[in-house]
Coordinates of C-alpha atoms and ligand atoms in Angstrom, one line a residue:
X1 CA 0.0 0.0 0.0
X2 CA 1.2 3.5 -0.7
X3 CA 2.0 5.6 2.2
X4 CA 2.7 9.3 2.6
X5 CA 6.4 8.6 2.5
X6 CA 6.3 6.6 -0.7
X7 CA 4.2 9.2 -2.4
X8 CA 6.5 11.9 -1.3
X9 CA 9.5 10.4 -3.0
X10 CA 8.0 11.6 -6.3
X11 CA 7.7 15.1 -5.0
X12 CA 10.1 18.0 -4.7
X13 CA 12.9 18.5 -2.3
X14 CA 13.4 22.0 -3.6
X15 CA 11.6 25.3 -2.9
X16 CA 13.5 26.1 0.3
X17 CA 16.9 25.4 -1.3
X18 CA 16.4 27.5 -4.4
X19 CA 15.1 30.5 -2.6
X20 CA 17.5 30.4 0.2
X21 CA 20.0 33.1 -0.9
X22 CA 17.6 35.4 -2.7
X23 CA 15.5 38.0 -0.8
X24 CA 13.7 34.9 0.3
X25 CA 9.9 35.1 0.6
X26 CA 8.7 32.9 3.5
X27 CA 8.4 29.2 2.7
X28 CA 5.7 28.2 0.2
X29 CA 2.8 25.9 0.7
X30 CA 5.0 23.0 -0.5
X31 CA 7.3 23.5 2.5
X32 CA 4.5 23.8 5.0
X33 CA 3.0 20.5 3.6
X34 CA 6.4 18.7 3.4
X35 CA 7.0 19.4 7.1
X36 CA 4.1 17.1 7.8
X37 CA 5.0 14.5 5.2
X38 CA 2.3 15.9 2.9
X39 CA 2.5 17.2 -0.6
X40 CA 1.0 20.4 -1.9
X41 CA 0.7 20.9 -5.6
X42 CA -1.6 22.5 -8.2
X43 CA -3.0 22.3 -11.7
X44 CA -1.1 24.3 -14.3
X45 CA -1.0 24.8 -18.0
X46 CA 1.7 25.3 -20.6
X47 CA 0.6 28.8 -21.4
X48 CA 1.1 29.8 -17.8
X49 CA 4.7 28.7 -17.9
X50 CA 5.4 31.6 -20.3
X51 CA 4.9 34.0 -17.5
X52 CA 8.2 34.3 -15.5
X53 CA 6.6 35.8 -12.4
X54 CA 4.1 33.0 -12.3
X55 CA 6.8 30.4 -12.8
X56 CA 8.7 31.9 -9.9
X57 CA 5.6 31.7 -7.7
X58 CA 4.9 28.1 -8.9
X59 CA 8.5 27.0 -8.0
X60 CA 8.2 28.6 -4.6
X61 CA 4.7 27.2 -3.7
X62 CA 4.2 23.8 -5.4
X63 CA 5.9 20.4 -5.1
X64 CA 3.6 18.6 -7.6
X65 CA 1.9 19.5 -10.8
X66 CA -1.1 18.2 -12.7
X67 CA -2.0 19.4 -16.2
X68 CA -5.2 21.5 -16.3
X69 CA -6.0 20.8 -19.9
X70 CA -3.1 19.2 -21.7
X71 CA -3.7 15.6 -20.6
X72 CA -7.3 15.4 -21.5
X73 CA -8.2 13.3 -24.5
X74 CA -9.4 16.1 -26.7
X75 CA -5.8 17.4 -26.5
X76 CA -3.9 14.1 -26.7
X77 CA -6.0 12.3 -29.4
X78 CA -7.8 15.1 -31.3
X79 CA -7.3 13.0 -34.4
X80 CA -8.2 9.4 -34.0
X81 CA -5.2 7.1 -33.5
X82 CA -2.7 10.0 -33.6
X83 CA -1.4 10.7 -30.1
X84 CA 0.1 14.1 -29.4
X85 CA 1.8 14.2 -26.1
X86 CA 3.8 17.3 -26.7
X87 CA 2.0 19.7 -24.4
X88 CA 1.9 17.2 -21.5
X89 CA 5.5 16.4 -22.2
X90 CA 6.3 20.1 -21.8
X91 CA 4.7 20.1 -18.3
X92 CA 6.3 16.8 -17.4
X93 CA 9.7 18.3 -18.4
X94 CA 9.1 21.4 -16.3
X95 CA 8.2 19.2 -13.3
X96 CA 11.2 17.0 -13.8
X97 CA 13.6 20.0 -14.2
X98 CA 12.3 21.6 -11.0
X99 CA 12.2 18.4 -9.0
X100 CA 8.4 18.5 -8.8
X101 CA 6.1 15.5 -8.8
X102 CA 3.6 15.0 -11.6
X103 CA 0.1 13.5 -11.5
X104 CA -2.0 12.5 -14.4
X105 CA -5.5 13.7 -15.2
X106 CA -7.6 12.1 -16.8
X107 CA -8.1 9.0 -18.9
X108 CA -11.8 8.1 -19.0
X109 CA -14.2 11.0 -18.6
X110 CA -17.6 12.0 -20.2
X111 CA -16.2 15.5 -20.9
X112 CA -13.2 17.0 -22.8
X113 CA -13.2 14.3 -25.4
X114 CA -12.5 14.7 -29.1
X115 CA -15.7 15.1 -31.2
X116 CA -15.2 11.8 -33.1
X117 CA -15.1 9.7 -29.9
X118 CA -18.6 9.5 -28.6
X119 CA -20.0 8.8 -32.1
X120 CA -17.5 6.0 -32.6
X121 CA -18.2 4.5 -29.2
X122 CA -21.9 4.6 -29.7
X123 CA -21.7 3.1 -33.2
X124 CA -19.3 0.2 -32.5
X125 CA -19.3 -0.4 -28.7
X126 CA -15.7 -1.4 -29.2
X127 CA -13.8 -1.4 -25.8
X128 CA -10.5 -0.7 -27.6
X129 CA -11.8 2.8 -28.0
X130 CA -10.8 3.4 -24.4
X131 CA -8.4 0.6 -23.6
X132 CA -6.0 1.5 -26.4
X133 CA -6.0 5.1 -25.2
X134 CA -5.4 4.1 -21.6
X135 CA -2.5 1.8 -22.6
X136 CA -1.0 4.5 -24.8
X137 CA -0.9 7.1 -22.1
X138 CA 0.2 4.8 -19.3
X139 CA 3.0 3.5 -21.5
X140 CA 4.2 6.9 -22.6
X141 CA 4.4 8.1 -19.0
X142 CA 5.6 4.9 -17.5
X143 CA 7.7 5.8 -14.4
X144 CA 6.9 9.5 -14.6
X145 CA 3.5 9.8 -12.8
X146 CA 3.0 9.3 -9.0
X147 CA -0.7 8.9 -9.6
X148 CA -3.3 9.3 -12.3
X149 CA -7.1 9.8 -12.4
X150 CA -8.0 6.7 -14.5
X151 CA -11.8 7.3 -14.3
X152 CA -13.2 10.8 -13.6
X153 CA -16.8 11.6 -12.4
X154 CA -18.5 8.2 -13.2
X155 CA -20.9 8.7 -10.4
X156 CA -23.6 11.4 -10.0
X157 CA -25.7 12.1 -6.9
X158 CA -28.7 12.9 -9.2
X159 CA -28.4 9.6 -11.1
X160 CA -31.7 7.7 -11.3
X161 CA -29.8 4.4 -11.1
X162 CA -29.6 2.6 -7.9
X163 CA -25.9 2.2 -8.2
X164 CA -25.6 6.0 -8.8
X165 CA -23.6 5.6 -12.0
X166 CA -23.7 8.6 -14.3
X167 CA -25.6 7.8 -17.5
X168 CA -22.7 8.8 -19.8
X169 CA -22.0 7.5 -23.3
X170 CA -19.5 5.2 -21.7
X171 CA -22.1 3.6 -19.5
X172 CA -24.6 3.4 -22.3
X173 CA -22.2 1.7 -24.6
X174 CA -20.5 -0.7 -22.2
X175 CA -22.5 -1.0 -19.0
X176 CA -20.8 -0.5 -15.6
X177 CA -17.9 -2.8 -16.5
X178 CA -16.1 -0.1 -18.5
X179 CA -14.7 1.3 -15.2
X180 CA -13.1 -2.0 -14.2
X181 CA -11.8 -2.5 -17.7
X182 CA -10.2 0.9 -17.7
X183 CA -8.4 0.3 -14.3
X184 CA -7.2 -3.1 -15.4
X185 CA -5.8 -1.7 -18.6
X186 CA -4.0 1.1 -16.7
X187 CA -2.5 -1.4 -14.2
X188 CA -1.4 -3.7 -16.9
X189 CA 0.5 -1.0 -18.8
X190 CA 2.0 0.6 -15.7
X191 CA 1.8 -1.4 -12.5
X192 CA 3.8 1.0 -10.3
X193 CA 1.5 4.0 -10.7
X194 CA -1.2 4.8 -8.0
X195 CA -4.5 4.5 -9.8
X196 CA -7.2 7.0 -8.7
X197 CA -10.9 7.1 -9.0
X198 CA -11.6 10.9 -9.0
X199 CA -14.9 12.6 -8.3
X200 CA -16.8 15.5 -6.6
X201 CA -19.8 15.8 -4.4
X202 CA -18.7 14.0 -1.2
X203 CA -17.3 17.2 0.4
X204 CA -20.4 19.2 1.5
X205 CA -23.2 18.3 3.9
X206 CA -26.5 18.5 2.0
X207 CA -28.7 15.4 1.3
X208 CA -27.4 15.2 -2.2
X209 CA -23.9 14.9 -0.7
X210 CA -25.1 12.1 1.6
X211 CA -26.3 10.2 -1.4
X212 CA -23.0 10.9 -3.2
X213 CA -21.0 9.5 -0.2
X214 CA -23.2 6.4 -0.1
X215 CA -22.9 5.6 -3.8
X216 CA -19.2 6.3 -3.7
X217 CA -18.5 4.0 -0.8
X218 CA -20.8 1.3 -2.4
X219 CA -19.0 1.6 -5.7
X220 CA -15.5 1.6 -4.3
X221 CA -16.1 -1.3 -1.9
X222 CA -17.7 -3.5 -4.6
X223 CA -14.9 -2.6 -7.1
X224 CA -12.3 -3.5 -4.5
X225 CA -14.1 -6.8 -3.8
X226 CA -13.9 -7.5 -7.5
X227 CA -10.1 -6.9 -7.3
X228 CA -10.2 -3.7 -9.5
X229 CA -6.8 -2.1 -9.0
X230 CA -8.0 1.2 -7.5
X231 CA -5.4 2.6 -5.1
X232 CA -6.9 5.9 -4.1
X233 CA -10.0 8.0 -4.0
X234 CA -9.5 11.5 -5.6
X235 CA -11.6 14.0 -3.8
X236 CA -11.8 17.0 -6.1
X237 CA -12.4 19.5 -3.2
X238 CA -14.3 22.2 -5.1
X239 CA -16.1 24.2 -2.4
X240 CA -18.4 27.2 -2.4
X241 CA -17.6 30.1 -0.1
X242 CA -21.2 31.0 0.3
X243 CA -22.6 27.5 0.3
X244 CA -23.7 25.9 3.6
X245 CA -20.5 25.2 5.5
X246 CA -19.0 21.7 5.3
X247 CA -20.4 19.2 7.8
X248 CA -17.2 18.2 9.4
X249 CA -18.6 15.1 11.1
X250 CA -20.0 13.7 7.9
X251 CA -16.8 14.4 6.1
X252 CA -14.7 12.8 8.8
X253 CA -16.9 9.7 8.8
X254 CA -16.6 9.4 5.0
X255 CA -12.8 9.7 5.1
X256 CA -12.7 7.1 7.8
X257 CA -14.9 4.8 5.7
X258 CA -12.6 5.3 2.7
X259 CA -9.6 4.5 4.8
X260 CA -11.2 1.4 6.2
X261 CA -11.4 0.2 2.6
X262 CA -7.6 0.4 2.4
X263 CA -7.6 3.3 0.0
X264 CA -5.4 6.4 0.0
X265 CA -6.9 9.8 -0.6
X266 CA -5.7 12.7 -2.6
X267 CA -7.4 16.1 -2.7
X268 CA -7.1 16.7 -6.4
X269 CA -8.7 19.9 -7.4
X270 CA -9.3 22.1 -4.3
X271 CA -10.6 25.7 -4.9
X272 CA -13.3 27.8 -3.3
X273 CA -15.9 29.4 -5.7
X274 CA -16.9 32.8 -4.4
X275 CA -20.0 33.7 -6.4
X276 CA -23.3 34.3 -4.8
X277 CA -22.0 36.3 -1.8
X278 CA -20.7 39.8 -1.3
X279 CA -18.8 41.6 -4.1
X280 CA -16.4 43.1 -1.5
X281 CA -13.0 41.4 -2.0
X282 CA -12.2 41.4 1.7
X283 CA -15.5 39.7 2.6
X284 CA -15.1 37.1 -0.2
X285 CA -11.4 36.4 0.7
X286 CA -12.4 35.7 4.3
X287 CA -15.3 33.4 3.3
X288 CA -13.0 31.5 0.9
X289 CA -10.4 31.1 3.5
X290 CA -12.8 30.0 6.2
X291 CA -14.5 27.4 3.9
X292 CA -11.1 25.9 3.0
X293 CA -10.0 25.8 6.7
X294 CA -13.1 24.0 7.7
X295 CA -12.5 21.5 5.0
X296 CA -8.8 21.0 5.3
X297 CA -8.9 20.6 9.1
X298 CA -10.9 17.4 8.6
X299 CA -9.1 16.3 5.5
X300 CA -5.6 16.7 7.0
X301 CA -6.7 15.0 10.1
X302 CA -7.1 11.8 8.2
X303 CA -4.2 9.4 7.9
X304 CA -5.4 8.4 4.5
X305 CA -4.7 11.8 2.9
X306 CA -1.3 12.2 1.2
X307 CA -1.6 15.3 -0.9
X308 CA -3.6 18.4 -1.6
X309 CA -3.6 20.0 -5.0
X310 CA -5.5 23.2 -5.9
X311 CA -7.0 23.6 -9.3
X312 CA -4.6 26.4 -10.3
X313 CA -2.4 28.5 -8.1
X314 CA -3.3 32.1 -9.0
X315 CA -6.6 33.9 -9.7
X316 CA -4.7 35.4 -12.7
X317 CA -5.4 32.3 -14.7
X318 CA -8.9 31.5 -13.8
X319 CA -11.4 30.9 -16.7
X320 CA -13.2 34.0 -17.8
X321 CA -15.8 34.9 -15.1
X322 CA -19.2 33.4 -15.5
X323 CA -22.4 35.4 -15.8
X324 CA -23.1 35.7 -12.1
X325 CA -19.7 37.3 -11.4
X326 CA -20.0 39.5 -14.5
X327 CA -23.4 40.8 -13.5
X328 CA -22.3 41.5 -10.0
X329 CA -19.2 43.2 -11.4
X330 CA -16.4 41.3 -9.6
X331 CA -13.5 39.0 -10.5
X332 CA -13.4 35.5 -8.9
X333 CA -10.8 34.9 -6.2
X334 CA -10.8 31.1 -5.8
X335 CA -7.1 30.3 -5.4
X336 CA -4.2 30.9 -2.9
X337 CA -2.6 33.7 -4.9
X338 CA -4.3 36.8 -6.3
X339 CA -4.0 38.2 -9.8
X340 CA -0.7 39.9 -8.9
X341 CA 0.6 36.7 -7.4
X342 CA 0.3 37.9 -3.8
X343 CA -0.7 35.5 -1.1
X344 CA -4.3 35.9 0.1
X345 CA -6.2 34.8 3.2
X346 CA -6.8 31.4 1.5
X347 CA -3.0 30.9 1.2
X348 CA -2.7 31.6 4.9
X349 CA -5.5 29.3 5.8
X350 CA -3.9 26.5 3.8
X351 CA -0.5 27.1 5.4
X352 CA -2.0 27.1 8.8
X353 CA -4.0 23.9 8.0
X354 CA -0.7 22.2 7.0
X355 CA 1.0 23.4 10.1
X356 CA -1.7 22.0 12.3
X357 CA -1.8 18.6 10.4
Ligands
LIG401 C1 -11.9 22.0 -16.2 C2 -10.9 23.1 -16.5 O1 -10.4 23.8 -15.4 C3 -11.7 24.1 -17.4 O2 -11.0 25.2 -17.7 C4 -12.1 23.3 -18.6 O3 -12.9 24.1 -19.4 C5 -12.9 22.1 -18.2 O4 -12.2 21.3 -17.3 N1 -13.4 18.6 -12.8 C6 -12.3 18.1 -13.4 C7 -11.5 19.0 -14.2 O5 -12.0 16.9 -13.3 O6 -10.9 18.4 -15.3 C8 -12.2 20.3 -14.6 O7 -11.3 21.2 -15.2 C9 -12.9 20.9 -13.5 C10 -13.9 20.0 -12.9

């Protein structure tokens, strides 16, 4: 079984050392995490690496990267059968050069697929339409990834099915077995990589989240009983600053239940959406930080958790604001650093949460 220590060997030893003789800003999140045998990382993109100020912040803060777009199938296999790994290779090279770990995201998902795929799957129901892809990516990155999200978001709280599976084109074509098949193909191609089932909806406390926790535990326990090689649950960790606060008791119980299955946990995509509340930055920053603290205090109290990654590092590179933010006239502030790469209350809340872990 993977432990914090074995996961950590893929992650950096660096930010302290590189910054030591410059006018050193205080240690980054990676250092706060590492002091507790944890890993902090974030999603990033090749276009962001063209920004030297951002790169400096990334090196200071993060010990692990995950590609935000580049490793999705619409990017890697835009043309059927022609794999283009160049963008993910660039991120992998950056991670290697800077002694950062790298995690993979994502192999089988209902979204971010090339336009030809769904039609081909529906028409032929040929399993090789995903097993070949899984094998190609796992083989290309053999030995490079500490973990990978093999299947993303296959469950849905609102699913009418008793097993809670999302009625995606994958499910419609192959039935529930597509998930097992994807994990087996990944394991066969690269037995040393930690294989992750990644999803959202188990974080918060509403009845729909109760259902999501129940179907997730049911799915994972049955998959493990069938000897599907799932090594970890990826908890995306998308929160809302103005949603009802996390129910810490329910979250703690869920993480205990996951741990009892023998699985590791990685928080894979943490951020705190700040729409729906005040348009005052200081109020939103406080609410974002408080929501994260309430979440991370439980998460980092679990021995099953090895790493926390945020979905981006700086608000500078968030997607264009959605309608609600545009109408209210403010820019979203989901992430640890603001648009000028300064640390925000969320950064401090995360550093404190690591320190307390
Ligand atoms: C998102 C990206 O951040 C967006 O910019 C893109 O348009 C769609 O994908 N869950 C996931 C991630 O697993 O891959 C998603 O990332 C966010 C939700």
